[in-house]
Amino acid sequence: MDNAFVLDFLRRLSANNNTAWMQAHRADYVRARDHFADLVAEVIRQATPVAPELAELTPAQVMFRLHKNDRSQTDPEPYKRRFGSGLVPGGRHAERAGYYLALSPGGHSWLRAGRFTPTPAELAAIRQEIHYSGDEFHRRIEDAELLAHFPNGLDRSAPQLTRPPRGYAADDPELPWLKLKSYGVGRLFSDEETLRPDFIERVVAGIRAARPWVGFLNTALDVA
């Protein structure tokens, strides 16, 4: 694996994000994709002792396409600026919480853990679990090991409800958390960090730290 080549390819793609450039540099794309696949395979291999549910995954099951599937009419770029993967039992699109690893230049590489695009039914289930098991919810999101790897804690920066969700009172003590539409933690890595020999070790340590939090969400989703 060669993270430096992956980041360099993505830098060049960011400056030339069009189909003609990609066609002319397809060999570099394939090489970068394969290097990222090697990284993902090694993360899975090293993470399996701490997260056995990831053992059967392959890069092909977890890697996202570089081509955008949801490009709007105002978005002229056909390609994402990152290589990404969803380390989730059942594959990248499985409807359960998991771990997400991406390489992107400029300090935008990241590890995330949680359920980031829950369906309305999943949101209802997560909110119910928080309402019924508030103490356990706080134990998971305030865990010292989790916060050592994800110091910003549960991400509350994404759009959220302005009013209490249906069925919950305005004075519910968990209301700030019940209004969320996405439930995850995340951290960024600088380009220099992605090139360090211990990068995979740090990713695996983050997965280990986040596993109890991911388990809480999958209990709520009844897929633990």
PDB file of C-alpha atoms in Angstrom:
ATOM      1  CA  MET A   1       0.000   0.000   0.000  1.00  0.00           C
ATOM      2  CA  ASP A   2       1.174   3.532  -0.721  1.00  0.00           C
ATOM      3  CA  ASN A   3      -0.896   6.238   0.971  1.00  0.00           C
ATOM      4  CA  ALA A   4       1.372   8.929  -0.456  1.00  0.00           C
ATOM      5  CA  PHE A   5       0.486   7.895  -4.010  1.00  0.00           C
ATOM      6  CA  VAL A   6      -3.227   7.788  -3.140  1.00  0.00           C
ATOM      7  CA  LEU A   7      -3.147  11.312  -1.717  1.00  0.00           C
ATOM      8  CA  ASP A   8      -1.120  12.618  -4.663  1.00  0.00           C
ATOM      9  CA  PHE A   9      -3.601  11.125  -7.134  1.00  0.00           C
ATOM     10  CA  LEU A  10      -6.517  12.695  -5.265  1.00  0.00           C
ATOM     11  CA  ARG A  11      -4.779  16.090  -5.232  1.00  0.00           C
ATOM     12  CA  ARG A  12      -4.380  15.937  -8.990  1.00  0.00           C
ATOM     13  CA  LEU A  13      -7.957  14.762  -9.414  1.00  0.00           C
ATOM     14  CA  SER A  14      -9.205  17.680  -7.292  1.00  0.00           C
ATOM     15  CA  ALA A  15      -7.490  20.068  -9.686  1.00  0.00           C
ATOM     16  CA  ASN A  16      -8.807  18.251 -12.776  1.00  0.00           C
ATOM     17  CA  ASN A  17     -12.147  16.827 -11.744  1.00  0.00           C
ATOM     18  CA  ASN A  18     -13.570  15.889 -15.121  1.00  0.00           C
ATOM     19  CA  THR A  19     -14.158  12.773 -17.177  1.00  0.00           C
ATOM     20  CA  ALA A  20     -11.546  13.573 -19.825  1.00  0.00           C
ATOM     21  CA  TRP A  21      -8.767  13.879 -17.252  1.00  0.00           C
ATOM     22  CA  MET A  22      -9.829  10.679 -15.536  1.00  0.00           C
ATOM     23  CA  GLN A  23      -9.840   8.758 -18.814  1.00  0.00           C
ATOM     24  CA  ALA A  24      -6.341  10.028 -19.591  1.00  0.00           C
ATOM     25  CA  HIS A  25      -5.105   8.997 -16.135  1.00  0.00           C
ATOM     26  CA  ARG A  26      -7.038   5.778 -15.652  1.00  0.00           C
ATOM     27  CA  ALA A  27      -3.873   3.788 -14.952  1.00  0.00           C
ATOM     28  CA  ASP A  28      -3.072   6.092 -12.032  1.00  0.00           C
ATOM     29  CA  TYR A  29      -6.663   5.771 -10.789  1.00  0.00           C
ATOM     30  CA  VAL A  30      -6.452   1.976 -10.828  1.00  0.00           C
ATOM     31  CA  ARG A  31      -3.113   2.071  -9.024  1.00  0.00           C
ATOM     32  CA  ALA A  32      -4.451   4.457  -6.352  1.00  0.00           C
ATOM     33  CA  ARG A  33      -7.636   2.410  -5.929  1.00  0.00           C
ATOM     34  CA  ASP A  34      -5.605  -0.763  -5.486  1.00  0.00           C
ATOM     35  CA  HIS A  35      -3.361   0.863  -2.887  1.00  0.00           C
ATOM     36  CA  PHE A  36      -6.440   1.998  -0.956  1.00  0.00           C
ATOM     37  CA  ALA A  37      -7.877  -1.519  -1.223  1.00  0.00           C
ATOM     38  CA  ASP A  38      -4.651  -2.872   0.294  1.00  0.00           C
ATOM     39  CA  LEU A  39      -4.965  -0.381   3.151  1.00  0.00           C
ATOM     40  CA  VAL A  40      -8.564  -1.409   3.806  1.00  0.00           C
ATOM     41  CA  ALA A  41      -7.680  -5.111   3.704  1.00  0.00           C
ATOM     42  CA  GLU A  42      -4.921  -4.605   6.255  1.00  0.00           C
ATOM     43  CA  VAL A  43      -7.169  -2.557   8.535  1.00  0.00           C
ATOM     44  CA  ILE A  44      -9.766  -5.351   8.426  1.00  0.00           C
ATOM     45  CA  ARG A  45      -7.096  -7.958   9.142  1.00  0.00           C
ATOM     46  CA  GLN A  46      -5.674  -6.079  12.120  1.00  0.00           C
ATOM     47  CA  ALA A  47      -9.092  -5.031  13.434  1.00  0.00           C
ATOM     48  CA  THR A  48     -10.560  -8.545  13.422  1.00  0.00           C
ATOM     49  CA  PRO A  49      -9.166  -9.500  16.874  1.00  0.00           C
ATOM     50  CA  VAL A  50     -10.892  -6.466  18.453  1.00  0.00           C
ATOM     51  CA  ALA A  51     -13.969  -6.458  16.196  1.00  0.00           C
ATOM     52  CA  PRO A  52     -14.575 -10.065  15.074  1.00  0.00           C
ATOM     53  CA  GLU A  53     -17.745  -9.072  13.214  1.00  0.00           C
ATOM     54  CA  LEU A  54     -15.529  -7.506  10.527  1.00  0.00           C
ATOM     55  CA  ALA A  55     -13.634 -10.738   9.831  1.00  0.00           C
ATOM     56  CA  GLU A  56     -15.410 -11.820   6.653  1.00  0.00           C
ATOM     57  CA  LEU A  57     -15.364  -8.425   4.934  1.00  0.00           C
ATOM     58  CA  THR A  58     -13.388  -7.782   1.762  1.00  0.00           C
ATOM     59  CA  PRO A  59     -12.325  -4.488   0.162  1.00  0.00           C
ATOM     60  CA  ALA A  60     -14.788  -5.080  -2.662  1.00  0.00           C
ATOM     61  CA  GLN A  61     -17.654  -5.254  -0.155  1.00  0.00           C
ATOM     62  CA  VAL A  62     -16.745  -2.102   1.736  1.00  0.00           C
ATOM     63  CA  MET A  63     -15.198   0.379  -0.717  1.00  0.00           C
ATOM     64  CA  PHE A  64     -17.381   3.161  -2.100  1.00  0.00           C
ATOM     65  CA  ARG A  65     -17.237   4.197  -5.730  1.00  0.00           C
ATOM     66  CA  LEU A  66     -15.184   7.261  -6.575  1.00  0.00           C
ATOM     67  CA  HIS A  67     -17.832   8.362  -9.071  1.00  0.00           C
ATOM     68  CA  LYS A  68     -20.602  10.435  -7.499  1.00  0.00           C
ATOM     69  CA  ASN A  69     -24.037   8.844  -7.544  1.00  0.00           C
ATOM     70  CA  ASP A  70     -25.952  11.828  -6.169  1.00  0.00           C
ATOM     71  CA  ARG A  71     -24.489  14.767  -8.075  1.00  0.00           C
ATOM     72  CA  SER A  72     -26.848  17.731  -8.289  1.00  0.00           C
ATOM     73  CA  GLN A  73     -27.263  19.988 -11.289  1.00  0.00           C
ATOM     74  CA  THR A  74     -25.125  22.605  -9.552  1.00  0.00           C
ATOM     75  CA  ASP A  75     -22.254  20.194  -8.915  1.00  0.00           C
ATOM     76  CA  PRO A  76     -19.923  20.126 -11.936  1.00  0.00           C
ATOM     77  CA  GLU A  77     -17.515  17.545 -10.488  1.00  0.00           C
ATOM     78  CA  PRO A  78     -18.247  13.902 -11.382  1.00  0.00           C
ATOM     79  CA  TYR A  79     -15.820  12.402  -8.848  1.00  0.00           C
ATOM     80  CA  LYS A  80     -15.460  12.475  -5.096  1.00  0.00           C
ATOM     81  CA  ARG A  81     -12.271  13.889  -3.626  1.00  0.00           C
ATOM     82  CA  ARG A  82     -11.681  10.853  -1.437  1.00  0.00           C
ATOM     83  CA  PHE A  83     -11.426   7.101  -1.426  1.00  0.00           C
ATOM     84  CA  GLY A  84     -13.850   5.816   1.180  1.00  0.00           C
ATOM     85  CA  SER A  85     -14.945   2.576   2.795  1.00  0.00           C
ATOM     86  CA  GLY A  86     -17.706   1.408   5.106  1.00  0.00           C
ATOM     87  CA  LEU A  87     -16.455  -1.306   7.450  1.00  0.00           C
ATOM     88  CA  VAL A  88     -19.881  -2.655   8.270  1.00  0.00           C
ATOM     89  CA  PRO A  89     -20.924  -6.315   8.566  1.00  0.00           C
ATOM     90  CA  GLY A  90     -22.866  -7.019   5.404  1.00  0.00           C
ATOM     91  CA  GLY A  91     -20.971  -4.415   3.396  1.00  0.00           C
ATOM     92  CA  ARG A  92     -20.841  -0.650   2.934  1.00  0.00           C
ATOM     93  CA  HIS A  93     -24.609  -0.225   2.440  1.00  0.00           C
ATOM     94  CA  ALA A  94     -25.741  -2.467   5.304  1.00  0.00           C
ATOM     95  CA  GLU A  95     -28.419  -0.867   7.458  1.00  0.00           C
ATOM     96  CA  ARG A  96     -26.541  -0.892  10.734  1.00  0.00           C
ATOM     97  CA  ALA A  97     -23.895   1.118  12.551  1.00  0.00           C
ATOM     98  CA  GLY A  98     -20.259   0.609  11.672  1.00  0.00           C
ATOM     99  CA  TYR A  99     -16.923   2.245  10.916  1.00  0.00           C
ATOM    100  CA  TYR A 100     -15.979   4.462   7.979  1.00  0.00           C
ATOM    101  CA  LEU A 101     -12.427   5.114   6.787  1.00  0.00           C
ATOM    102  CA  ALA A 102     -11.445   7.570   4.064  1.00  0.00           C
ATOM    103  CA  LEU A 103      -8.281   9.019   2.575  1.00  0.00           C
ATOM    104  CA  SER A 104      -8.522  12.578   1.299  1.00  0.00           C
ATOM    105  CA  PRO A 105      -5.716  15.153   0.928  1.00  0.00           C
ATOM    106  CA  GLY A 106      -5.404  18.382   2.822  1.00  0.00           C
ATOM    107  CA  GLY A 107      -6.046  16.878   6.247  1.00  0.00           C
ATOM    108  CA  HIS A 108      -9.464  15.536   5.305  1.00  0.00           C
ATOM    109  CA  SER A 109      -8.791  11.835   5.846  1.00  0.00           C
ATOM    110  CA  TRP A 110     -11.046  10.464   8.543  1.00  0.00           C
ATOM    111  CA  LEU A 111     -12.308   7.627  10.696  1.00  0.00           C
ATOM    112  CA  ARG A 112     -15.970   7.714  11.719  1.00  0.00           C
ATOM    113  CA  ALA A 113     -18.096   5.368  13.780  1.00  0.00           C
ATOM    114  CA  GLY A 114     -21.871   5.275  14.041  1.00  0.00           C
ATOM    115  CA  ARG A 115     -24.991   5.406  11.888  1.00  0.00           C
ATOM    116  CA  PHE A 116     -24.825   8.465   9.654  1.00  0.00           C
ATOM    117  CA  THR A 117     -27.783   8.060   7.292  1.00  0.00           C
ATOM    118  CA  PRO A 118     -30.476   6.397   9.372  1.00  0.00           C
ATOM    119  CA  THR A 119     -33.902   5.835   7.886  1.00  0.00           C
ATOM    120  CA  PRO A 120     -36.925   7.313   9.710  1.00  0.00           C
ATOM    121  CA  ALA A 121     -37.579   3.913  11.288  1.00  0.00           C
ATOM    122  CA  GLU A 122     -33.957   3.663  12.421  1.00  0.00           C
ATOM    123  CA  LEU A 123     -34.065   7.175  13.845  1.00  0.00           C
ATOM    124  CA  ALA A 124     -37.155   6.253  15.823  1.00  0.00           C
ATOM    125  CA  ALA A 125     -35.429   3.144  17.189  1.00  0.00           C
ATOM    126  CA  ILE A 126     -32.270   5.030  18.182  1.00  0.00           C
ATOM    127  CA  ARG A 127     -34.249   7.790  19.865  1.00  0.00           C
ATOM    128  CA  GLN A 128     -36.301   5.240  21.772  1.00  0.00           C
ATOM    129  CA  GLU A 129     -33.129   3.522  22.992  1.00  0.00           C
ATOM    130  CA  ILE A 130     -31.692   6.859  24.157  1.00  0.00           C
ATOM    131  CA  HIS A 131     -34.974   7.694  25.922  1.00  0.00           C
ATOM    132  CA  TYR A 132     -35.229   4.309  27.641  1.00  0.00           C
ATOM    133  CA  SER A 133     -31.504   3.777  28.312  1.00  0.00           C
ATOM    134  CA  GLY A 134     -30.197   7.296  28.896  1.00  0.00           C
ATOM    135  CA  ASP A 135     -27.619   6.261  31.488  1.00  0.00           C
ATOM    136  CA  GLU A 136     -26.120   3.659  29.167  1.00  0.00           C
ATOM    137  CA  PHE A 137     -26.170   6.103  26.254  1.00  0.00           C
ATOM    138  CA  HIS A 138     -24.153   8.618  28.263  1.00  0.00           C
ATOM    139  CA  ARG A 139     -21.737   5.957  29.465  1.00  0.00           C
ATOM    140  CA  ARG A 140     -20.997   5.078  25.859  1.00  0.00           C
ATOM    141  CA  ILE A 141     -20.595   8.602  24.459  1.00  0.00           C
ATOM    142  CA  GLU A 142     -18.662   9.857  27.512  1.00  0.00           C
ATOM    143  CA  ASP A 143     -16.300   6.883  27.694  1.00  0.00           C
ATOM    144  CA  ALA A 144     -12.709   8.031  28.252  1.00  0.00           C
ATOM    145  CA  GLU A 145     -11.226   5.711  25.621  1.00  0.00           C
ATOM    146  CA  LEU A 146     -13.765   6.825  23.018  1.00  0.00           C
ATOM    147  CA  LEU A 147     -13.017  10.486  23.703  1.00  0.00           C
ATOM    148  CA  ALA A 148      -9.265   9.853  23.584  1.00  0.00           C
ATOM    149  CA  HIS A 149      -9.673   8.864  19.918  1.00  0.00           C
ATOM    150  CA  PHE A 150     -12.684  11.032  19.056  1.00  0.00           C
ATOM    151  CA  PRO A 151     -12.191  14.111  21.269  1.00  0.00           C
ATOM    152  CA  ASN A 152     -15.136  16.018  19.799  1.00  0.00           C
ATOM    153  CA  GLY A 153     -17.525  13.306  20.950  1.00  0.00           C
ATOM    154  CA  LEU A 154     -20.887  12.749  19.320  1.00  0.00           C
ATOM    155  CA  ASP A 155     -21.160  15.015  16.280  1.00  0.00           C
ATOM    156  CA  ARG A 156     -23.898  17.610  16.694  1.00  0.00           C
ATOM    157  CA  SER A 157     -22.878  19.824  13.762  1.00  0.00           C
ATOM    158  CA  ALA A 158     -25.180  18.240  11.162  1.00  0.00           C
ATOM    159  CA  PRO A 159     -28.716  19.573  10.586  1.00  0.00           C
ATOM    160  CA  GLN A 160     -31.143  18.506  13.305  1.00  0.00           C
ATOM    161  CA  LEU A 161     -34.750  18.958  14.298  1.00  0.00           C
ATOM    162  CA  THR A 162     -35.841  22.358  15.549  1.00  0.00           C
ATOM    163  CA  ARG A 163     -38.707  20.881  17.569  1.00  0.00           C
ATOM    164  CA  PRO A 164     -38.944  17.748  19.734  1.00  0.00           C
ATOM    165  CA  PRO A 165     -39.475  14.587  17.701  1.00  0.00           C
ATOM    166  CA  ARG A 166     -43.036  13.309  17.705  1.00  0.00           C
ATOM    167  CA  GLY A 167     -43.857  11.555  20.948  1.00  0.00           C
ATOM    168  CA  TYR A 168     -41.234  13.334  23.088  1.00  0.00           C
ATOM    169  CA  ALA A 169     -41.820  16.170  25.509  1.00  0.00           C
ATOM    170  CA  ALA A 170     -40.161  19.555  25.194  1.00  0.00           C
ATOM    171  CA  ASP A 171     -38.645  19.079  28.657  1.00  0.00           C
ATOM    172  CA  ASP A 172     -37.223  15.600  28.000  1.00  0.00           C
ATOM    173  CA  PRO A 173     -33.718  15.635  29.534  1.00  0.00           C
ATOM    174  CA  GLU A 174     -32.313  13.888  26.457  1.00  0.00           C
ATOM    175  CA  LEU A 175     -33.897  16.324  24.011  1.00  0.00           C
ATOM    176  CA  PRO A 176     -30.595  17.718  22.628  1.00  0.00           C
ATOM    177  CA  TRP A 177     -29.665  14.182  21.590  1.00  0.00           C
ATOM    178  CA  LEU A 178     -33.141  13.175  20.449  1.00  0.00           C
ATOM    179  CA  LYS A 179     -33.184  16.014  17.916  1.00  0.00           C
ATOM    180  CA  LEU A 180     -30.198  14.625  16.030  1.00  0.00           C
ATOM    181  CA  LYS A 181     -30.697  13.097  12.594  1.00  0.00           C
ATOM    182  CA  SER A 182     -27.297  11.394  12.522  1.00  0.00           C
ATOM    183  CA  TYR A 183     -25.494   9.509  15.281  1.00  0.00           C
ATOM    184  CA  GLY A 184     -21.751   9.222  14.962  1.00  0.00           C
ATOM    185  CA  VAL A 185     -18.312  10.225  16.131  1.00  0.00           C
ATOM    186  CA  GLY A 186     -15.409  11.119  13.887  1.00  0.00           C
ATOM    187  CA  ARG A 187     -11.854  12.332  13.753  1.00  0.00           C
ATOM    188  CA  LEU A 188      -9.590  13.759  11.059  1.00  0.00           C
ATOM    189  CA  PHE A 189      -6.050  12.749  10.185  1.00  0.00           C
ATOM    190  CA  SER A 190      -3.484  15.105   8.702  1.00  0.00           C
ATOM    191  CA  ASP A 191      -1.692  14.000   5.553  1.00  0.00           C
ATOM    192  CA  GLU A 192       1.413  13.460   7.650  1.00  0.00           C
ATOM    193  CA  GLU A 193      -0.480  11.179  10.030  1.00  0.00           C
ATOM    194  CA  THR A 194      -1.735   8.995   7.171  1.00  0.00           C
ATOM    195  CA  LEU A 195       1.887   8.434   6.099  1.00  0.00           C
ATOM    196  CA  ARG A 196       3.135   7.401   9.524  1.00  0.00           C
ATOM    197  CA  PRO A 197       4.060   3.731  10.060  1.00  0.00           C
ATOM    198  CA  ASP A 198       1.530   3.511  12.900  1.00  0.00           C
ATOM    199  CA  PHE A 199      -1.432   4.851  10.885  1.00  0.00           C
ATOM    200  CA  ILE A 200      -3.204   1.489  10.654  1.00  0.00           C
ATOM    201  CA  GLU A 201      -2.527   0.840  14.324  1.00  0.00           C
ATOM    202  CA  ARG A 202      -4.186   4.149  15.190  1.00  0.00           C
ATOM    203  CA  VAL A 203      -7.192   3.372  13.003  1.00  0.00           C
ATOM    204  CA  VAL A 204      -7.598  -0.025  14.647  1.00  0.00           C
ATOM    205  CA  ALA A 205      -7.294   1.560  18.097  1.00  0.00           C
ATOM    206  CA  GLY A 206     -10.083   3.967  17.107  1.00  0.00           C
ATOM    207  CA  ILE A 207     -12.279   1.072  16.014  1.00  0.00           C
ATOM    208  CA  ARG A 208     -11.669  -0.698  19.309  1.00  0.00           C
ATOM    209  CA  ALA A 209     -12.530   2.446  21.270  1.00  0.00           C
ATOM    210  CA  ALA A 210     -15.724   3.046  19.280  1.00  0.00           C
ATOM    211  CA  ARG A 211     -16.986  -0.538  19.332  1.00  0.00           C
ATOM    212  CA  PRO A 212     -19.118  -0.164  22.513  1.00  0.00           C
ATOM    213  CA  TRP A 213     -20.758   2.938  21.008  1.00  0.00           C
ATOM    214  CA  VAL A 214     -21.440   1.120  17.752  1.00  0.00           C
ATOM    215  CA  GLY A 215     -22.828  -1.772  19.789  1.00  0.00           C
ATOM    216  CA  PHE A 216     -25.263   0.554  21.553  1.00  0.00           C
ATOM    217  CA  LEU A 217     -26.615   1.744  18.202  1.00  0.00           C
ATOM    218  CA  ASN A 218     -26.926  -1.763  16.807  1.00  0.00           C
ATOM    219  CA  THR A 219     -28.776  -2.848  19.922  1.00  0.00           C
ATOM    220  CA  ALA A 220     -31.226  -0.038  19.230  1.00  0.00           C
ATOM    221  CA  LEU A 221     -31.493  -1.188  15.626  1.00  0.00           C
ATOM    222  CA  ASP A 222     -31.927  -4.804  16.770  1.00  0.00           C
ATOM    223  CA  VAL A 223     -29.006  -5.986  14.638  1.00  0.00           C
ATOM    224  CA  ALA A 224     -26.408  -6.561  17.388  1.00  0.00           C
TER     225      ALA A 224
END
